[in-house]
Amino acid sequence: MSSVDAVVIGGGVIGCAVAYNLAKAGVSVAIVERDDICAGTSAACDTAIHLQSKSPGLHLRMAQESIKLFPELQKDFDEDIHFKKTGTMIAIQTREQNEVMRVFAERQRNNGLDVVILDRAAAVEKQPMMKGDLVGATYCTADATIHPQFLTKGYFQAAKKYGAKAMLHTNVENIALKDGHVASVITNRGNIQCKYVVNACGAYAPFIGKLTGLDIPIAPRRGQIVVTEPMPKFTHTIVNCARYIAAKFRPDLLGTSEADRMGIGLSLTQTERGNLLIGGTREFVGYDTRTTQKALLYILQHAANILPALKDIHIIRTFAGLRPFTPDGLPILGNVPGIEGFVMAAGHEGDGLALSAITGRLITEIICEKQSAYDFDLTKLSLERYKNLDIKAFEAQYAVYK
Amino acid sequence: MNVMETDIAVIGAGPAGLSAAIQAARSGAKVLLLDENKAPGGQLFKQIHKFFGSKEHHAGVRGFNIGQELLKEVQRLGVTVMLDTVVYGIYEGLALGVVHQDNHYSIKAKRVILATGGQENYMAFPGSALPGVMGAGAAQTMINVHRVLPGNKILMIGSGNVGLIVSYQLMQAGAEVAALVEAMPQIGGYGVHAAKIRRAGVPIHTSHTILRALGEKEVEGAVIARLDQNMRPVAGSERELSVDTICLAVGLNPMTELAWMTGCQFEAVPALGGPIPLHDHNMQTTINGVYVAGDIAGVEEASSAMEEGNLAGIAAAESLGCLRSDEANAQKDIYLNRLMALRTGPFGEKRRLAKEHLLEAMKHASADRVSS
């Protein structure tokens, strides 16, 4: 049996970020991944690092601290992670949305995020492609884009540089406890003795939780994304729409049409190669990663409604990923009640890229029992905050095992 | 979005798809044949050479004549043919996402036969992105379909049947072929095709490769070199050829995107060109109701593509109750035997073994066969 201090289960962006930070801090660590590095949600998303889409408060502050870390990470990585501050514009299409966004932006400004609201003319002047159906737009320069696969690979390779081990294509079959403390991880390719287990399995984190009898309220939320042929510079910022924000925070503001129920909202980014990534949906359909023709249609109709020039661009691919949704939109991080050494690092929904850097830091502080460099209220991120939640009702409401 | 329904949708109107559509329509099934090109026939209409084999395999008939015969039969049987039609996806319940002349369709099919064919392999070397480097199949389309000569002086990379036949046809069309280059120590294609090239005085350099294309804005030449036993270029053996066009005839790979979308199981089979959907004797994949035929089921040739199309068409019709199983089995036996006959000899043997390997893998997969 091999032996390490910490086993990180999951080789997505969160698992790799945690392993990187642990290894760099001198903790002996092994990543156990059932598939390959970056094979799940981290490879099935767009490139956006949003601040504007974060709820003002803890969530926004974590993202603000996280985004500061990427230039430093780049220096430590061999891989070019394509981190670029591009800014975001959020298209506002109705007066009702305008009111919601005005309040939202004001709260964000109070939290130190520089968001302005432009009228239609100013928005179109700033973003000439955005001359479709809109009454105005928000604009914020703080948002950025990043290459999801290169970022994950960057964390992974740097983790290995600092001594992390990796067991890929390896299934975790059980987690052995001794006196209420994590003792070892049992895999189909041998057991690993350890003091800590980090559950970084994203949408699949509940399955790892069940091995130790923990109920983890994370539901897979499917996001479908459309990829176009490479284009010359199309937009100079990320483009979202207010529906995207509403679908995330205020589903009650959406209607009840089929498109509304699929959580259609615009998120458009452009890769360095020029491909446009156009999202997306927010659907609770269990662990189903297939794309649907209807979603494709609604996504494109909605996107072309805001950016009419999209009508002349060829689509080359579509894909879907499962975002790990939690009831309050915040990730589940840190120690859990009753099992010493079991640490959560999952449930980031669509913010995995953005929050990966800060998540890696926070988990490492927890495991190393160091004074935190941040003043975040970690009880708001703990699994314990859900102790009164009815897990069966949660699973039924969000069609986890549809 | 327009919604259509059919019994059997056949995607790809090449030799496999045309044959599948004919068999399915003969049994009385309602058949829709879709192809993204403006004309049906796949690659058949650029095959101006005579086919080999037995009478059943259209021996002695030129490819484009075979295409015309199949097309006539498709029309006689009342198959609906939609050309200029892109099938961009297969969704739950075998619903095809289709764009036809700027209109968007959802086509619900009870059975889907994927006959999407293959595409040419690319080969990277310094200068391989210069204008003047192209697939041999593309060059063949230019001369035999569009009547345009791609260049005046050609270097052909690869001496399989495609490399040999296209070289000869380029000469017939008026180009000069400077040489053929083959990495293996022996010529890849049939001796009868190679002999024609040699009789015309064109050298076939075996154990050779291209090192780079020369030229700033377009191909102006090429450097070739001999390969040692470990397939490494031999220093000092470099030779410069003055050519304006470099054709790549380095194999084909199956066009499997739609098959991947159905979630069917694959197996990588190098002898058949890449990852191939597992399929049984009925050409059915691990997804109920989804069939494959032709190069997507393993890169072979037009003759075998037609027989696989026949099998898939019969099996799909049988599964819908359009054919009794004794009728279907009797017919399938004919085409299976013809396929066996095609997969003999030094070229066929390798493919036969690869196909048998796939059938074996399919047996193990069928236990967890799922329906979409």
PDB file of C-alpha atoms in Angstrom, chain B residues 11-175:
ATOM      1  CA  ILE B  11     -27.265   9.429 -44.496  1.00  0.00           C
ATOM      2  CA  GLY B  12     -24.855   9.629 -47.408  1.00  0.00           C
ATOM      3  CA  ALA B  13     -25.723   8.847 -51.032  1.00  0.00           C
ATOM      4  CA  GLY B  14     -22.476   7.164 -52.037  1.00  0.00           C
ATOM      5  CA  PRO B  15     -22.226   3.510 -53.063  1.00  0.00           C
ATOM      6  CA  ALA B  16     -23.135   2.238 -49.571  1.00  0.00           C
ATOM      7  CA  GLY B  17     -26.025   4.657 -49.035  1.00  0.00           C
ATOM      8  CA  LEU B  18     -27.506   4.157 -52.518  1.00  0.00           C
ATOM      9  CA  SER B  19     -27.377   0.365 -52.094  1.00  0.00           C
ATOM     10  CA  ALA B  20     -28.932   0.547 -48.629  1.00  0.00           C
ATOM     11  CA  ALA B  21     -31.723   2.822 -49.878  1.00  0.00           C
ATOM     12  CA  ILE B  22     -32.446   0.469 -52.791  1.00  0.00           C
ATOM     13  CA  GLN B  23     -32.720  -2.621 -50.587  1.00  0.00           C
ATOM     14  CA  ALA B  24     -34.858  -0.892 -47.994  1.00  0.00           C
ATOM     15  CA  ALA B  25     -37.182   0.625 -50.603  1.00  0.00           C
ATOM     16  CA  ARG B  26     -37.556  -2.718 -52.421  1.00  0.00           C
ATOM     17  CA  SER B  27     -38.974  -4.185 -49.222  1.00  0.00           C
ATOM     18  CA  GLY B  28     -41.626  -1.473 -49.139  1.00  0.00           C
ATOM     19  CA  ALA B  29     -40.169   0.713 -46.398  1.00  0.00           C
ATOM     20  CA  LYS B  30     -40.463   4.489 -46.660  1.00  0.00           C
ATOM     21  CA  VAL B  31     -36.903   5.653 -47.301  1.00  0.00           C
ATOM     22  CA  LEU B  32     -35.296   9.066 -47.140  1.00  0.00           C
ATOM     23  CA  LEU B  33     -31.791   9.431 -48.599  1.00  0.00           C
ATOM     24  CA  LEU B  34     -29.827  12.495 -47.466  1.00  0.00           C
ATOM     25  CA  ASP B  35     -26.555  13.863 -48.810  1.00  0.00           C
ATOM     26  CA  GLU B  36     -24.707  17.104 -48.207  1.00  0.00           C
ATOM     27  CA  ASN B  37     -23.462  17.297 -51.803  1.00  0.00           C
ATOM     28  CA  LYS B  38     -25.356  18.793 -54.691  1.00  0.00           C
ATOM     29  CA  ALA B  39     -25.161  15.491 -56.619  1.00  0.00           C
ATOM     30  CA  PRO B  40     -25.569  11.937 -55.350  1.00  0.00           C
ATOM     31  CA  GLY B  41     -23.071   9.134 -55.944  1.00  0.00           C
ATOM     32  CA  GLY B  42     -20.390   9.981 -53.404  1.00  0.00           C
ATOM     33  CA  GLN B  43     -17.031   9.245 -54.958  1.00  0.00           C
ATOM     34  CA  LEU B  44     -18.483   6.955 -57.656  1.00  0.00           C
ATOM     35  CA  PHE B  45     -18.868   9.710 -60.234  1.00  0.00           C
ATOM     36  CA  LYS B  46     -15.183  10.435 -60.299  1.00  0.00           C
ATOM     37  CA  GLN B  47     -14.234   6.788 -60.699  1.00  0.00           C
ATOM     38  CA  ILE B  48     -13.609   6.644 -64.447  1.00  0.00           C
ATOM     39  CA  HIS B  49     -11.713   3.367 -64.172  1.00  0.00           C
ATOM     40  CA  LYS B  50     -13.226  -0.083 -64.584  1.00  0.00           C
ATOM     41  CA  PHE B  51     -13.974  -2.088 -61.436  1.00  0.00           C
ATOM     42  CA  PHE B  52     -12.421  -5.487 -60.703  1.00  0.00           C
ATOM     43  CA  GLY B  53     -13.852  -8.678 -59.309  1.00  0.00           C
ATOM     44  CA  SER B  54     -16.765 -10.763 -60.492  1.00  0.00           C
ATOM     45  CA  LYS B  55     -19.877  -9.897 -62.464  1.00  0.00           C
ATOM     46  CA  GLU B  56     -21.816  -9.321 -59.203  1.00  0.00           C
ATOM     47  CA  HIS B  57     -19.249  -6.711 -58.311  1.00  0.00           C
ATOM     48  CA  HIS B  58     -19.756  -4.850 -61.585  1.00  0.00           C
ATOM     49  CA  ALA B  59     -16.407  -6.053 -62.920  1.00  0.00           C
ATOM     50  CA  GLY B  60     -15.441  -4.249 -66.090  1.00  0.00           C
ATOM     51  CA  VAL B  61     -17.946  -1.441 -65.469  1.00  0.00           C
ATOM     52  CA  ARG B  62     -16.633   2.058 -64.844  1.00  0.00           C
ATOM     53  CA  GLY B  63     -17.471   3.610 -61.477  1.00  0.00           C
ATOM     54  CA  PHE B  64     -19.628   6.439 -62.806  1.00  0.00           C
ATOM     55  CA  ASN B  65     -21.722   3.964 -64.785  1.00  0.00           C
ATOM     56  CA  ILE B  66     -22.322   1.973 -61.595  1.00  0.00           C
ATOM     57  CA  GLY B  67     -23.384   5.205 -59.932  1.00  0.00           C
ATOM     58  CA  GLN B  68     -25.867   5.937 -62.706  1.00  0.00           C
ATOM     59  CA  GLU B  69     -27.357   2.426 -62.465  1.00  0.00           C
ATOM     60  CA  LEU B  70     -27.848   2.754 -58.711  1.00  0.00           C
ATOM     61  CA  LEU B  71     -29.320   6.202 -59.056  1.00  0.00           C
ATOM     62  CA  LYS B  72     -31.822   5.044 -61.668  1.00  0.00           C
ATOM     63  CA  GLU B  73     -32.928   2.262 -59.340  1.00  0.00           C
ATOM     64  CA  VAL B  74     -33.286   4.643 -56.407  1.00  0.00           C
ATOM     65  CA  GLN B  75     -35.501   6.901 -58.490  1.00  0.00           C
ATOM     66  CA  ARG B  76     -37.547   3.995 -59.892  1.00  0.00           C
ATOM     67  CA  LEU B  77     -38.261   2.792 -56.348  1.00  0.00           C
ATOM     68  CA  GLY B  78     -39.514   6.204 -55.251  1.00  0.00           C
ATOM     69  CA  VAL B  79     -36.883   6.897 -52.617  1.00  0.00           C
ATOM     70  CA  THR B  80     -37.060  10.529 -51.479  1.00  0.00           C
ATOM     71  CA  VAL B  81     -33.633  12.022 -52.141  1.00  0.00           C
ATOM     72  CA  MET B  82     -32.711  15.252 -50.346  1.00  0.00           C
ATOM     73  CA  LEU B  83     -29.472  16.733 -51.670  1.00  0.00           C
ATOM     74  CA  ASP B  84     -27.583  19.813 -50.496  1.00  0.00           C
ATOM     75  CA  THR B  85     -28.666  18.610 -47.074  1.00  0.00           C
ATOM     76  CA  VAL B  86     -26.475  18.639 -43.989  1.00  0.00           C
ATOM     77  CA  VAL B  87     -27.273  16.258 -41.159  1.00  0.00           C
ATOM     78  CA  TYR B  88     -25.589  18.035 -38.271  1.00  0.00           C
ATOM     79  CA  GLY B  89     -26.725  15.825 -35.441  1.00  0.00           C
ATOM     80  CA  ILE B  90     -28.620  12.785 -34.210  1.00  0.00           C
ATOM     81  CA  TYR B  91     -30.656  13.408 -31.106  1.00  0.00           C
ATOM     82  CA  GLU B  92     -32.722  11.412 -28.640  1.00  0.00           C
ATOM     83  CA  GLY B  93     -35.258   9.111 -30.295  1.00  0.00           C
ATOM     84  CA  LEU B  94     -33.311   9.051 -33.590  1.00  0.00           C
ATOM     85  CA  ALA B  95     -34.313  12.597 -34.487  1.00  0.00           C
ATOM     86  CA  LEU B  96     -31.962  14.019 -37.104  1.00  0.00           C
ATOM     87  CA  GLY B  97     -31.009  17.687 -37.047  1.00  0.00           C
ATOM     88  CA  VAL B  98     -31.014  18.698 -40.683  1.00  0.00           C
ATOM     89  CA  VAL B  99     -30.374  21.855 -42.696  1.00  0.00           C
ATOM     90  CA  HIS B 100     -31.653  21.799 -46.272  1.00  0.00           C
ATOM     91  CA  GLN B 101     -31.469  24.896 -48.473  1.00  0.00           C
ATOM     92  CA  ASP B 102     -31.417  27.236 -45.468  1.00  0.00           C
ATOM     93  CA  ASN B 103     -34.386  25.484 -43.901  1.00  0.00           C
ATOM     94  CA  HIS B 104     -34.163  23.694 -40.592  1.00  0.00           C
ATOM     95  CA  TYR B 105     -35.698  20.251 -40.124  1.00  0.00           C
ATOM     96  CA  SER B 106     -36.120  17.664 -37.448  1.00  0.00           C
ATOM     97  CA  ILE B 107     -36.479  14.288 -39.147  1.00  0.00           C
ATOM     98  CA  LYS B 108     -37.715  11.432 -36.987  1.00  0.00           C
ATOM     99  CA  ALA B 109     -36.606   8.079 -38.343  1.00  0.00           C
ATOM    100  CA  LYS B 110     -37.440   4.605 -37.072  1.00  0.00           C
ATOM    101  CA  ARG B 111     -34.062   3.391 -38.347  1.00  0.00           C
ATOM    102  CA  VAL B 112     -30.934   5.296 -39.355  1.00  0.00           C
ATOM    103  CA  ILE B 113     -28.270   3.965 -41.719  1.00  0.00           C
ATOM    104  CA  LEU B 114     -25.020   5.909 -41.507  1.00  0.00           C
ATOM    105  CA  ALA B 115     -23.196   5.731 -44.827  1.00  0.00           C
ATOM    106  CA  THR B 116     -21.130   8.871 -44.381  1.00  0.00           C
ATOM    107  CA  GLY B 117     -17.970   7.515 -46.016  1.00  0.00           C
ATOM    108  CA  GLY B 118     -14.393   8.407 -45.316  1.00  0.00           C
ATOM    109  CA  GLN B 119     -12.121  11.384 -45.614  1.00  0.00           C
ATOM    110  CA  GLU B 120      -8.530  11.638 -46.742  1.00  0.00           C
ATOM    111  CA  ASN B 121      -5.745  11.494 -44.206  1.00  0.00           C
ATOM    112  CA  TYR B 122      -3.551  14.525 -43.910  1.00  0.00           C
ATOM    113  CA  MET B 123       0.202  14.416 -43.550  1.00  0.00           C
ATOM    114  CA  ALA B 124       2.221  17.170 -41.921  1.00  0.00           C
ATOM    115  CA  PHE B 125       5.691  18.156 -43.121  1.00  0.00           C
ATOM    116  CA  PRO B 126       7.410  21.531 -43.494  1.00  0.00           C
ATOM    117  CA  GLY B 127       5.530  23.361 -46.235  1.00  0.00           C
ATOM    118  CA  SER B 128       2.495  21.052 -46.093  1.00  0.00           C
ATOM    119  CA  ALA B 129       0.164  24.049 -45.653  1.00  0.00           C
ATOM    120  CA  LEU B 130       1.330  25.694 -48.915  1.00  0.00           C
ATOM    121  CA  PRO B 131      -1.176  26.040 -51.751  1.00  0.00           C
ATOM    122  CA  GLY B 132      -0.448  23.162 -54.100  1.00  0.00           C
ATOM    123  CA  VAL B 133      -0.489  20.464 -51.424  1.00  0.00           C
ATOM    124  CA  MET B 134      -3.782  18.580 -51.641  1.00  0.00           C
ATOM    125  CA  GLY B 135      -5.429  15.232 -51.131  1.00  0.00           C
ATOM    126  CA  ALA B 136      -5.212  12.873 -54.083  1.00  0.00           C
ATOM    127  CA  GLY B 137      -8.975  12.440 -53.893  1.00  0.00           C
ATOM    128  CA  ALA B 138      -9.412  16.197 -54.177  1.00  0.00           C
ATOM    129  CA  ALA B 139      -7.171  16.221 -57.259  1.00  0.00           C
ATOM    130  CA  GLN B 140      -9.279  13.427 -58.721  1.00  0.00           C
ATOM    131  CA  THR B 141     -12.458  15.408 -58.118  1.00  0.00           C
ATOM    132  CA  MET B 142     -10.893  18.400 -59.853  1.00  0.00           C
ATOM    133  CA  ILE B 143      -9.936  16.500 -63.002  1.00  0.00           C
ATOM    134  CA  ASN B 144     -12.798  14.021 -63.325  1.00  0.00           C
ATOM    135  CA  VAL B 145     -15.733  16.062 -62.040  1.00  0.00           C
ATOM    136  CA  HIS B 146     -14.809  19.709 -62.516  1.00  0.00           C
ATOM    137  CA  ARG B 147     -12.402  19.176 -65.438  1.00  0.00           C
ATOM    138  CA  VAL B 148      -9.735  21.394 -63.909  1.00  0.00           C
ATOM    139  CA  LEU B 149      -6.083  20.371 -63.843  1.00  0.00           C
ATOM    140  CA  PRO B 150      -4.711  21.027 -60.332  1.00  0.00           C
ATOM    141  CA  GLY B 151      -1.130  21.480 -61.589  1.00  0.00           C
ATOM    142  CA  ASN B 152       1.285  20.611 -64.307  1.00  0.00           C
ATOM    143  CA  LYS B 153       3.941  18.660 -62.486  1.00  0.00           C
ATOM    144  CA  ILE B 154       2.833  16.345 -59.727  1.00  0.00           C
ATOM    145  CA  LEU B 155       4.505  14.496 -56.874  1.00  0.00           C
ATOM    146  CA  MET B 156       2.256  11.732 -55.501  1.00  0.00           C
ATOM    147  CA  ILE B 157       2.790  10.659 -51.893  1.00  0.00           C
ATOM    148  CA  GLY B 158       1.562   7.084 -51.428  1.00  0.00           C
ATOM    149  CA  SER B 159       1.338   4.136 -53.788  1.00  0.00           C
ATOM    150  CA  GLY B 160      -1.908   2.538 -52.625  1.00  0.00           C
ATOM    151  CA  ASN B 161      -4.667   2.183 -55.209  1.00  0.00           C
ATOM    152  CA  VAL B 162      -5.735   5.795 -54.788  1.00  0.00           C
ATOM    153  CA  GLY B 163      -2.184   7.063 -55.401  1.00  0.00           C
ATOM    154  CA  LEU B 164      -1.706   4.798 -58.412  1.00  0.00           C
ATOM    155  CA  ILE B 165      -5.084   5.407 -60.047  1.00  0.00           C
ATOM    156  CA  VAL B 166      -5.092   9.164 -59.504  1.00  0.00           C
ATOM    157  CA  SER B 167      -1.511   9.411 -60.824  1.00  0.00           C
ATOM    158  CA  TYR B 168      -2.561   7.666 -64.020  1.00  0.00           C
ATOM    159  CA  GLN B 169      -5.689   9.793 -64.365  1.00  0.00           C
ATOM    160  CA  LEU B 170      -3.670  12.984 -63.820  1.00  0.00           C
ATOM    161  CA  MET B 171      -1.455  11.876 -66.723  1.00  0.00           C
ATOM    162  CA  GLN B 172      -4.531  11.161 -68.848  1.00  0.00           C
ATOM    163  CA  ALA B 173      -5.753  14.651 -67.997  1.00  0.00           C
ATOM    164  CA  GLY B 174      -2.510  16.144 -69.281  1.00  0.00           C
ATOM    165  CA  ALA B 175      -0.320  16.565 -66.196  1.00  0.00           C
TER     166      ALA B 175
END
